[in-house]
Every structure is written in C-alpha cells, then in structure tokens.
PDB file of C-alpha atoms in Angstrom:
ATOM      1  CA  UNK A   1     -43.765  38.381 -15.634  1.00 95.00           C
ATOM      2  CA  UNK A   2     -45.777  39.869 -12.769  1.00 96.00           C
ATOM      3  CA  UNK A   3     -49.873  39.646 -12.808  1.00 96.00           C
ATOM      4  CA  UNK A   4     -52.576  41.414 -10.887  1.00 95.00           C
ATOM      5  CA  UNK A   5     -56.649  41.419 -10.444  1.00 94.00           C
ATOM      6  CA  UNK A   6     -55.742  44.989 -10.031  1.00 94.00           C
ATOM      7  CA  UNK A   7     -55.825  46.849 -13.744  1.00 96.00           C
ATOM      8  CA  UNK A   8     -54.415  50.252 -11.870  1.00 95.00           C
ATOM      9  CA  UNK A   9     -51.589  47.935 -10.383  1.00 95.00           C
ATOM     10  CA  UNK A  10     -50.727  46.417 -13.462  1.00 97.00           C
ATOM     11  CA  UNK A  11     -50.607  49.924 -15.394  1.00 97.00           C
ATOM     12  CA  UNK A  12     -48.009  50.874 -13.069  1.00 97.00           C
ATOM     13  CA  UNK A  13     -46.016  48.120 -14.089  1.00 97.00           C
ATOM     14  CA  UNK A  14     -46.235  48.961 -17.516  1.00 97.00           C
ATOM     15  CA  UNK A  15     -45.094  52.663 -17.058  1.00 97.00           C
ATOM     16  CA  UNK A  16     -41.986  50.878 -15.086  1.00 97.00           C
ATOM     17  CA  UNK A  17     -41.400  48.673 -18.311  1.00 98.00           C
ATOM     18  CA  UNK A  18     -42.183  45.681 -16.205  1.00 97.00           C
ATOM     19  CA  UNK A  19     -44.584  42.956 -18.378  1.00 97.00           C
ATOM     20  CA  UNK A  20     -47.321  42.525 -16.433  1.00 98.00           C
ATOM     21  CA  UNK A  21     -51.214  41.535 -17.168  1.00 97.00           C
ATOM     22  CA  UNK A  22     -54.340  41.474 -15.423  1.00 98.00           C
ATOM     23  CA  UNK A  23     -56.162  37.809 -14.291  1.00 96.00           C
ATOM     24  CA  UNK A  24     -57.535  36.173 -11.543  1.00 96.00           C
ATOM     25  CA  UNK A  25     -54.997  33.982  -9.299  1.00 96.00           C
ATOM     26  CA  UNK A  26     -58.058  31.448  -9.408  1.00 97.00           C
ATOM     27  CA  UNK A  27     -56.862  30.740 -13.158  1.00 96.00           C
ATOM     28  CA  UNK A  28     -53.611  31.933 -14.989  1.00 97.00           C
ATOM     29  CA  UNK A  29     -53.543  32.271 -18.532  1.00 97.00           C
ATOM     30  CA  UNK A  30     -50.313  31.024 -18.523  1.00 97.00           C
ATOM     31  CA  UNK A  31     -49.181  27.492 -20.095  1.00 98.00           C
ATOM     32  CA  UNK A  32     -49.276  24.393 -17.344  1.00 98.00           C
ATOM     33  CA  UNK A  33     -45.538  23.512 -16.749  1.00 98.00           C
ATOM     34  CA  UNK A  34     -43.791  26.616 -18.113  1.00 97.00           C
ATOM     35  CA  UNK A  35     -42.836  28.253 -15.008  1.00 98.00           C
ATOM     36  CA  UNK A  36     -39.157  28.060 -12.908  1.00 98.00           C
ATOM     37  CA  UNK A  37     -40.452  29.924 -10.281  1.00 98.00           C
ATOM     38  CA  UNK A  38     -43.667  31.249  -9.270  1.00 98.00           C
ATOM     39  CA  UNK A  39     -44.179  33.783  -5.948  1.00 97.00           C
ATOM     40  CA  UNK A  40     -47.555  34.783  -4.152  1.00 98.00           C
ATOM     41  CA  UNK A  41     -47.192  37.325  -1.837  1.00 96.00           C
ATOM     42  CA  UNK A  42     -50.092  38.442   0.133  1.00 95.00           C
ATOM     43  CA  UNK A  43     -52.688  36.968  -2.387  1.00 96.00           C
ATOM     44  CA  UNK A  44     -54.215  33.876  -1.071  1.00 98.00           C
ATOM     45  CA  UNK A  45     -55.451  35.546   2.538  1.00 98.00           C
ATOM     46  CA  UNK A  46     -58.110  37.528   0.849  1.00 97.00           C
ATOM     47  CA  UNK A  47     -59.905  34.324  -0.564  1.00 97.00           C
ATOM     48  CA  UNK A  48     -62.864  33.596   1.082  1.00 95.00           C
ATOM     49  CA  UNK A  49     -62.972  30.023   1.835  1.00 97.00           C
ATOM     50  CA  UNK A  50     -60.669  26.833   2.189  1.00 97.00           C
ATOM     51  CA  UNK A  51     -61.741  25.640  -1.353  1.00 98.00           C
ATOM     52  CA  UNK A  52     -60.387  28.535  -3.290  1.00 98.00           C
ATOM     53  CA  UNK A  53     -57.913  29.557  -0.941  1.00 98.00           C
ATOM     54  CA  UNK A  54     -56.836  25.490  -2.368  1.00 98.00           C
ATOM     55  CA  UNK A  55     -57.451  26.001  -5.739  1.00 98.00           C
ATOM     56  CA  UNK A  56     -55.139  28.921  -6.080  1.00 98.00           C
ATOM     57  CA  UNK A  57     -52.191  26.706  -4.443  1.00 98.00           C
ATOM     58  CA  UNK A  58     -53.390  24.291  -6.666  1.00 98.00           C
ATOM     59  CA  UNK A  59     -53.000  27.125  -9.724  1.00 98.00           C
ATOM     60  CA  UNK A  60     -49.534  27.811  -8.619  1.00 98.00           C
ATOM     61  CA  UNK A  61     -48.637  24.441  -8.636  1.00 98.00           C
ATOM     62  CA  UNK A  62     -49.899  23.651 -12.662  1.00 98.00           C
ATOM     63  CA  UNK A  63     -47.549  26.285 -13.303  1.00 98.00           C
ATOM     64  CA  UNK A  64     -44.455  24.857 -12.446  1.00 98.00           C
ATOM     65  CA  UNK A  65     -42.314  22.873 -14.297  1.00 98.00           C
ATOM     66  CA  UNK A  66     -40.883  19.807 -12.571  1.00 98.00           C
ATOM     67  CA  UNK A  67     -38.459  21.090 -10.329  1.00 98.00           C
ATOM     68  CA  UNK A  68     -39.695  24.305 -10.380  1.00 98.00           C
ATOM     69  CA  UNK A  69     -40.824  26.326  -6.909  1.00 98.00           C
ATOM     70  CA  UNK A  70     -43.342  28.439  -5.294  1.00 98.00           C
ATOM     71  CA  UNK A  71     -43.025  30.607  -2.651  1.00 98.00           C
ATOM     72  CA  UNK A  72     -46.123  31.587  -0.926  1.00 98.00           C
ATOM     73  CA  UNK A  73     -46.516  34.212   1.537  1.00 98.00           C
ATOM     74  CA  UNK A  74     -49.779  34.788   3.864  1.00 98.00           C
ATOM     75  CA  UNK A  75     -50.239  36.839   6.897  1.00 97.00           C
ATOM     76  CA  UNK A  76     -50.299  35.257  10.445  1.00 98.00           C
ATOM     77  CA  UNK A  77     -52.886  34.669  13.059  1.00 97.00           C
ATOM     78  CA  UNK A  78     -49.897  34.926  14.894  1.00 97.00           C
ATOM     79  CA  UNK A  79     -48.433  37.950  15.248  1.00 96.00           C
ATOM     80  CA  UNK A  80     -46.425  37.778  18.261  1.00 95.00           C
ATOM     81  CA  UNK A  81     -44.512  34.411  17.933  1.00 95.00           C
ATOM     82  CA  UNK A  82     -41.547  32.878  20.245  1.00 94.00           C
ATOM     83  CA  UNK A  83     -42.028  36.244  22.460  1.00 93.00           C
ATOM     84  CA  UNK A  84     -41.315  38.633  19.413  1.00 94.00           C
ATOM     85  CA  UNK A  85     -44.147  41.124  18.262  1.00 94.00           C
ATOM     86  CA  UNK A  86     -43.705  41.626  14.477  1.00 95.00           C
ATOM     87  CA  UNK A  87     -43.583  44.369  12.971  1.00 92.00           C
ATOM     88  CA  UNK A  88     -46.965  45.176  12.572  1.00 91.00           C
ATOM     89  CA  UNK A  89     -47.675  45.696  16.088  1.00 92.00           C
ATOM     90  CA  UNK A  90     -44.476  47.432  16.652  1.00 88.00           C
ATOM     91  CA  UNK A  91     -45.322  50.011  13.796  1.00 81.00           C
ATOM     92  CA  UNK A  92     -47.081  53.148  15.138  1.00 62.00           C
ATOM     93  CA  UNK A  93     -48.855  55.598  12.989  1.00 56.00           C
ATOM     94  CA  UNK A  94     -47.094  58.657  12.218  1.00 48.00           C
ATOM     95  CA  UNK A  95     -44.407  57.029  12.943  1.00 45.00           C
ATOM     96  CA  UNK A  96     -40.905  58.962  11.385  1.00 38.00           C
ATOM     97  CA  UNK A  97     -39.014  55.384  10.917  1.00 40.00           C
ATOM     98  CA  UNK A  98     -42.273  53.716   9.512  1.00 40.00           C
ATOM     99  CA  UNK A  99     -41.347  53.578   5.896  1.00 35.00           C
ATOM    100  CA  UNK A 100     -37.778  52.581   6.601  1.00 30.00           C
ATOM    101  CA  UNK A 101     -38.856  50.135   8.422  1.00 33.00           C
ATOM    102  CA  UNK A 102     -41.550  49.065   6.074  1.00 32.00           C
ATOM    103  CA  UNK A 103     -39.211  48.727   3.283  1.00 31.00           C
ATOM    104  CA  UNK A 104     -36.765  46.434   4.922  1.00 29.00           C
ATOM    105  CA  UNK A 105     -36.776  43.442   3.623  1.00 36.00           C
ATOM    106  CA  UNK A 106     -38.143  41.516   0.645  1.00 37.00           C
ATOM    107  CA  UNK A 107     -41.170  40.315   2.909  1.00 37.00           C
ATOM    108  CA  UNK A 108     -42.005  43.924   4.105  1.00 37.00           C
ATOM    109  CA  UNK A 109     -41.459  45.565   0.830  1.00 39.00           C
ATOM    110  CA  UNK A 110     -44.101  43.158  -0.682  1.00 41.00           C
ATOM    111  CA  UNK A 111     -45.933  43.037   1.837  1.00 40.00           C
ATOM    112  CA  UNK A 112     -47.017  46.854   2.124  1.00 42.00           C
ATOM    113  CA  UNK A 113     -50.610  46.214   1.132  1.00 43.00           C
ATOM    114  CA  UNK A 114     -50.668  45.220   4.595  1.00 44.00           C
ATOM    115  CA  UNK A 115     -50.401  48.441   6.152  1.00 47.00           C
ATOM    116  CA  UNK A 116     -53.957  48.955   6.850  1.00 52.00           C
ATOM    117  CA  UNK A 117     -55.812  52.121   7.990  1.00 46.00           C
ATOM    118  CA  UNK A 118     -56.893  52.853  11.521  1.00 38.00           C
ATOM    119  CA  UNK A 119     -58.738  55.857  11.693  1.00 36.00           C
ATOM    120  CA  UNK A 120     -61.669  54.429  10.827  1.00 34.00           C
ATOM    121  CA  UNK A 121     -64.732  53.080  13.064  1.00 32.00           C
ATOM    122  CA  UNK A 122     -62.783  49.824  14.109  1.00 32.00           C
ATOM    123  CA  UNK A 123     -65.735  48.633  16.315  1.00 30.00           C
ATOM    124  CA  UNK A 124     -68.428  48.809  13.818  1.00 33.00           C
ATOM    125  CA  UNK A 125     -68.895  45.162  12.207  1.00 32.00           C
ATOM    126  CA  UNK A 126     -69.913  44.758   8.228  1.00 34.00           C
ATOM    127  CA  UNK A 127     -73.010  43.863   6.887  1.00 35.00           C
ATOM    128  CA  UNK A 128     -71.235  42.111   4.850  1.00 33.00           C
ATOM    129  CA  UNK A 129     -72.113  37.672   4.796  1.00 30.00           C
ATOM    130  CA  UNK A 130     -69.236  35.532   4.406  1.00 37.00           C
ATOM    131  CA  UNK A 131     -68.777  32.261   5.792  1.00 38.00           C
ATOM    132  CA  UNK A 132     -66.759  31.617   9.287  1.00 37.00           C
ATOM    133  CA  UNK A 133     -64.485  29.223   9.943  1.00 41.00           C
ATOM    134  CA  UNK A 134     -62.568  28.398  12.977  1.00 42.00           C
ATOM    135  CA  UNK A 135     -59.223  26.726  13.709  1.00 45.00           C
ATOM    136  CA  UNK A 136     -59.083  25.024  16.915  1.00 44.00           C
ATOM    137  CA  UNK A 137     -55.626  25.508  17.278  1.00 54.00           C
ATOM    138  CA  UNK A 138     -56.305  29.099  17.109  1.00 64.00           C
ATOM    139  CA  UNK A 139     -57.148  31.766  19.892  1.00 61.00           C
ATOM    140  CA  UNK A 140     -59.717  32.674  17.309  1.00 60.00           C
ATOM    141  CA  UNK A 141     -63.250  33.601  18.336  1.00 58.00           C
ATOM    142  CA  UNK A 142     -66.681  32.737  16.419  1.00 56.00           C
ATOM    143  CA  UNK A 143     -68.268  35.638  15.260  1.00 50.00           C
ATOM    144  CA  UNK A 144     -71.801  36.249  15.933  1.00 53.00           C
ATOM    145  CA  UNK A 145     -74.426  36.565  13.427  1.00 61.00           C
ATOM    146  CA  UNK A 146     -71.818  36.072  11.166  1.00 69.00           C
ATOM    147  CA  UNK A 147     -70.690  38.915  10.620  1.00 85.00           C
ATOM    148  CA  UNK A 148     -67.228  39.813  10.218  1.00 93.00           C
ATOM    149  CA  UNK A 149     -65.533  41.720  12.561  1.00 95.00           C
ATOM    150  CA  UNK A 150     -63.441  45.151  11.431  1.00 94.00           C
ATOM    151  CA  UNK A 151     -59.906  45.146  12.470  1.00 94.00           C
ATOM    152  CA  UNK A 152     -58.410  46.980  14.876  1.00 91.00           C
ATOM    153  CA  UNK A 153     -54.944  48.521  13.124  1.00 85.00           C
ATOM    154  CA  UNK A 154     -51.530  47.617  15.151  1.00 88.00           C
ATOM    155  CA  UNK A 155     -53.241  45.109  17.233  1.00 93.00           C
ATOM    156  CA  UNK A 156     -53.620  40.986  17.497  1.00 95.00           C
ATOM    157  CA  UNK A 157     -56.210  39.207  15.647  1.00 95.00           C
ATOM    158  CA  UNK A 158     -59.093  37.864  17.739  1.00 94.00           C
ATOM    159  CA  UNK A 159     -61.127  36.130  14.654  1.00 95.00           C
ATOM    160  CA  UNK A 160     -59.180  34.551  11.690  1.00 97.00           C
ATOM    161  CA  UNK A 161     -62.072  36.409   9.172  1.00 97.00           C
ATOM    162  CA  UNK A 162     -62.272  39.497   9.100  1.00 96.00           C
ATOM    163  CA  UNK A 163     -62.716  42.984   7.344  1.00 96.00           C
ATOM    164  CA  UNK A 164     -59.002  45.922   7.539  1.00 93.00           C
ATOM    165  CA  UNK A 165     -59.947  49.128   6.606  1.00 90.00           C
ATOM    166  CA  UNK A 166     -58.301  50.803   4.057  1.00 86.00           C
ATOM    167  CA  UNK A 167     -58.686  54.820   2.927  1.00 78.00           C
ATOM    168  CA  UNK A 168     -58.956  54.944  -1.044  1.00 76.00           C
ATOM    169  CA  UNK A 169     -56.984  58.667  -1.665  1.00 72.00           C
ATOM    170  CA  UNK A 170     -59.666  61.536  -3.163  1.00 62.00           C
ATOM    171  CA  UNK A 171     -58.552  62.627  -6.180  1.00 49.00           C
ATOM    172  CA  UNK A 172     -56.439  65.763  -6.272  1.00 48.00           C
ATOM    173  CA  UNK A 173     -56.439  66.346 -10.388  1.00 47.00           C
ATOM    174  CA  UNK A 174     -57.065  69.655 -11.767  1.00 44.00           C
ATOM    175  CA  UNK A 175     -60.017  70.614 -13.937  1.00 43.00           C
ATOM    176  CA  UNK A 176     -59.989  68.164 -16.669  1.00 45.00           C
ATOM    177  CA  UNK A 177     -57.120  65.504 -15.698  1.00 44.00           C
ATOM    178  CA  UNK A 178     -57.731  62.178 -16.248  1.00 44.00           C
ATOM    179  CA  UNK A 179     -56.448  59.283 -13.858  1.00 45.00           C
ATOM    180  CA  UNK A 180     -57.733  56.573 -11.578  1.00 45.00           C
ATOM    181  CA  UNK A 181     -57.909  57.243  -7.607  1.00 46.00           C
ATOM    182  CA  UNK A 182     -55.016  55.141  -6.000  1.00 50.00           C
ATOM    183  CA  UNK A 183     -55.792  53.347  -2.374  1.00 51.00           C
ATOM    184  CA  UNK A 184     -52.824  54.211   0.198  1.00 49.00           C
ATOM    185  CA  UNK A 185     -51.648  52.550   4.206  1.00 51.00           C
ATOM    186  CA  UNK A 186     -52.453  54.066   6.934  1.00 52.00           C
ATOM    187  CA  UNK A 187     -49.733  56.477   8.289  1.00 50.00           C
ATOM    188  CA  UNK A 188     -49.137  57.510   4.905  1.00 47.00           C
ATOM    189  CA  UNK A 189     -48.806  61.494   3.736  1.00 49.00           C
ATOM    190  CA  UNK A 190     -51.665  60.874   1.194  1.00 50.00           C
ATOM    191  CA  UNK A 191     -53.826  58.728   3.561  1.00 49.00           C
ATOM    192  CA  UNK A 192     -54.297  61.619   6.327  1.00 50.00           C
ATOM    193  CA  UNK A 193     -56.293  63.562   3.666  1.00 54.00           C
ATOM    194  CA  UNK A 194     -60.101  63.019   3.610  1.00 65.00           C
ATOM    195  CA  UNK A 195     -60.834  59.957   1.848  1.00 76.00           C
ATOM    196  CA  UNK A 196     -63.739  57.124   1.806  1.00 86.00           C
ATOM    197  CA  UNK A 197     -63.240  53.942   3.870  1.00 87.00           C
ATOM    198  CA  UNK A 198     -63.172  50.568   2.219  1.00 89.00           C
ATOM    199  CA  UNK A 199     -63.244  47.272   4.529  1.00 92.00           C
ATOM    200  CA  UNK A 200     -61.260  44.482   2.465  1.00 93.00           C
ATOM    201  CA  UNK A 201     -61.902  40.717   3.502  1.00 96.00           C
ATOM    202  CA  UNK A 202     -58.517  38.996   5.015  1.00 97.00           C
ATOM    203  CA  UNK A 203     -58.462  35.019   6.434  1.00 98.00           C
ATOM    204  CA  UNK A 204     -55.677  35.320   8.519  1.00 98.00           C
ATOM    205  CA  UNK A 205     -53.592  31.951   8.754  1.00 98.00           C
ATOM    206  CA  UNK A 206     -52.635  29.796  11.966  1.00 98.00           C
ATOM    207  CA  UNK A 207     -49.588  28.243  12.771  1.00 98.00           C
ATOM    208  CA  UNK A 208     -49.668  24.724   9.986  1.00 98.00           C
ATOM    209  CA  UNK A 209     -52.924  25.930   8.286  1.00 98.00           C
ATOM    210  CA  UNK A 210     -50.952  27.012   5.096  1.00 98.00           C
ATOM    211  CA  UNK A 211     -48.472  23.513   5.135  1.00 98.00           C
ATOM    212  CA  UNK A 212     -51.346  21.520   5.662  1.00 98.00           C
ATOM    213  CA  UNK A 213     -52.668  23.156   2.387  1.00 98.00           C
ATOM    214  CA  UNK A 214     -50.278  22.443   0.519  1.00 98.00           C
ATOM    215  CA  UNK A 215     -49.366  19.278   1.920  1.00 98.00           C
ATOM    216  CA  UNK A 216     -52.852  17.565   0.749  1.00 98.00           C
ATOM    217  CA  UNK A 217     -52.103  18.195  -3.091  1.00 98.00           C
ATOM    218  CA  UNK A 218     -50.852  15.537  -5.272  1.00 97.00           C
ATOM    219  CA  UNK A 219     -47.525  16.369  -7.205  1.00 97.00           C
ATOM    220  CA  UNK A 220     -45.703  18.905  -4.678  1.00 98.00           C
ATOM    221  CA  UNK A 221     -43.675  18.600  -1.774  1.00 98.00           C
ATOM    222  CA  UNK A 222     -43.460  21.601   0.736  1.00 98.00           C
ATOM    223  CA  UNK A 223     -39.320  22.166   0.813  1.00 98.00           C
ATOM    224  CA  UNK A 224     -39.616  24.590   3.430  1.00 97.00           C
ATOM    225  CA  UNK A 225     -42.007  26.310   6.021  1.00 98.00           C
ATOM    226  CA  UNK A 226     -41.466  29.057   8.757  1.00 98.00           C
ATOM    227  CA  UNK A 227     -42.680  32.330  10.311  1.00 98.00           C
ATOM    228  CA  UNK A 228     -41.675  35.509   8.819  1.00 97.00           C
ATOM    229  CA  UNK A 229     -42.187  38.948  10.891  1.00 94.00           C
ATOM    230  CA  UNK A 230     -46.158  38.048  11.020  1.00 97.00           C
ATOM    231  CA  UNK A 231     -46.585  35.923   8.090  1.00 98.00           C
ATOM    232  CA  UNK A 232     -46.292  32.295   7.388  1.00 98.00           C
ATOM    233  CA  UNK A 233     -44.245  31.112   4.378  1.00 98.00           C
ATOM    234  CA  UNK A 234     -43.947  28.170   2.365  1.00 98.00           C
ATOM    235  CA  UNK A 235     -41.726  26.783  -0.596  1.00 98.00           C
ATOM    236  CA  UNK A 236     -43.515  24.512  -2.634  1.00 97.00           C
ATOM    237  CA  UNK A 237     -41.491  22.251  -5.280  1.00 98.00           C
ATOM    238  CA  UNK A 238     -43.210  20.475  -7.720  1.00 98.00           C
ATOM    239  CA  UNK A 239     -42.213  16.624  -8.200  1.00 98.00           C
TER     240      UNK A 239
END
C-alpha cells in the first residue's frame, strides 16, 4: 500500500491498480504495529526542521510491528564521497543516456523527484522565511538574512537548506479536456517547453545526521547505515 501528500500522484497509482491514498507522512492513518515493512524514499528532506523531520521517523517507526523494518532514504550533503561524484553531478542535461541512467537502480528509479530543473535563475534567493540550521560537520554555509539559497542543478551543495527549482509542465489539452498539470525533471522532453518555475524546500543531510535521528528514539535499532550514489540510507528495525 503506497501513500502520497500528492492527490495527482496517488491518482496515478490508482489508474496502475496500485492501492494507494493520500495523507501526510507527519501522521498515517494506518493502525500502530500493522506494518512488515515500511520504505521512505525521498520524503523526510523536504521537512522543514529537526522536530518534524523526527516525528516522521518517529511515524514510521509506530508502524512497524516488532521485527518489522524501515528503510529510509534522504539525499546527501555529500555528493562526492570516497572520491566518487554521484550521479547527480555526473548527469548533464540533455544528456542521451540520462534516463537510462536515471532508471538504474531501485535508489535512482525512486529517487527521480530529484532531478531538479536548471534553467531557471539559480542565483536569485527566495523570499521565502524558514529557519537555518547548520551542521558543524558540514562544509555548509549560514545563509544571510535567512533566506534560502536556490540551487544550482548538477552541482555540490554549499548550504544544507535550501530551495531546487522545478518547471510545473503547461497544459497541452485541447478545448475542453479536463486534467491536472503534471511537474517534470529537468532534461526532460516535456520540461524544455515553457512552463512556470516552482522553488521546493530540501534539508539536505550530512554524513551521521540521519543515524543520529534515528538512533535517539526509544524502541528501534538502526540495522544498517551507508551512502548510496548521493543519498544516505538507513534500516530501521523495531525492537
């Protein structure tokens, strides 16, 4: 059973035959315990601050049945690690092997959302308030004013908050078609025509920031923890 804050997303899941609902990861309308497994992928990065990026570990955890596991994926502060670029920075737009590439891989293929766009105004910085944190272990810089910084596309992070833009695709309907406009990557056929630039909010994670997370909750032990091609995992079982 899949769920999404995203009602478009979830549609699509329905036309597939897949059961899916709509809900906030912040609370699951599903019964405490009654899970085997539970998976977040690319979810808990766009929460705002520590105590909710918490509470939805916390969420996945009343979930699970004793025994039961969670695998959690979040994108890296790090995206070169042990002298490898990931993907990311590897990918070029327009790029003819990009979507092979892209869809290698469990990680990747869940992981598309993070395909960002590029052709926006990368050096304008949003209006938008949200509070800053920094790691210390991080090359991460304060932001001024704070503001968050737009993201560069293909490039490190220099601020653990900040703002990817992302082209939402005009609609291309005829004369009295109904439908919902559907948001598309960068490099994409769809994305290259005209479209409106939204700036969505991402905490990117340093290197134990996620472990430690889930480390300080009561009834869970973190089985595993590693790097993935710019993301850092974790499998959570509950005791």
């Amino acid at each position: 059973v899949g769920c999404d804050r995203s009602k478009n997303l979830v549609d699509i899941c329905g036309e597939k035959n897949f059961q899916a609902f709509v809900c906030d990861a912040l609370s699951v309308p599903i019964r405490s315990g009654s899970c085997d497994a539970c998976i977040s992928i690319a979810v808990i990065h766009h929460f705002s601050t520590a105590e909710r990026r918490l509470a939805t570990i916390r969420e996945l955890a009343r979930l699970l049945r004793p025994g039961g596991t969670a695998l959690i994926y979040v994108w890296a502060m790090e995206q070169e690690y042990k002298n490898q670029k990931s993907k990311y920075l590897k990918e070029k737009n327009g790029s003819k092997d990009k979507d092979e590439e892209i869809n290698t891989g469990m990680a990747q293929r869940l992981l598309c959302d993070q395909m960002p766009d590029s052709s926006s105004q990368d050096s304008v910085c949003s209006d938008r308030l949200l509070n800053v944190s920094k790691d210390e272990d991080c090359d991460a810089k304060p932001v001024a004013d704070s503001r968050l910084p737009v993201h560069t596309n293909r490039t490190s992070f220099h601020s653990q908050d900040l703002l990817v833009p992302w082209h939402l695709k005009g609609s291309t309907k005829k004369k009295g078609e109904s439908g919902d406009t559907v948001s598309f990557p960068a490099g994409s056929q769809e994305q290259q025509e005209l479209s409106p630039v939204f700036h969505r909010y991402y905490h990117v994670f340093c290197e134990g920031e996620l472990e430690a997370a889930c480390r300080s909750l009561d009834g869970v032990r973190v089985q595993k923890s590693y790097y993935d091609q710019g993301n850092w995992c974790v499998v959570l079982e509950k005791l």
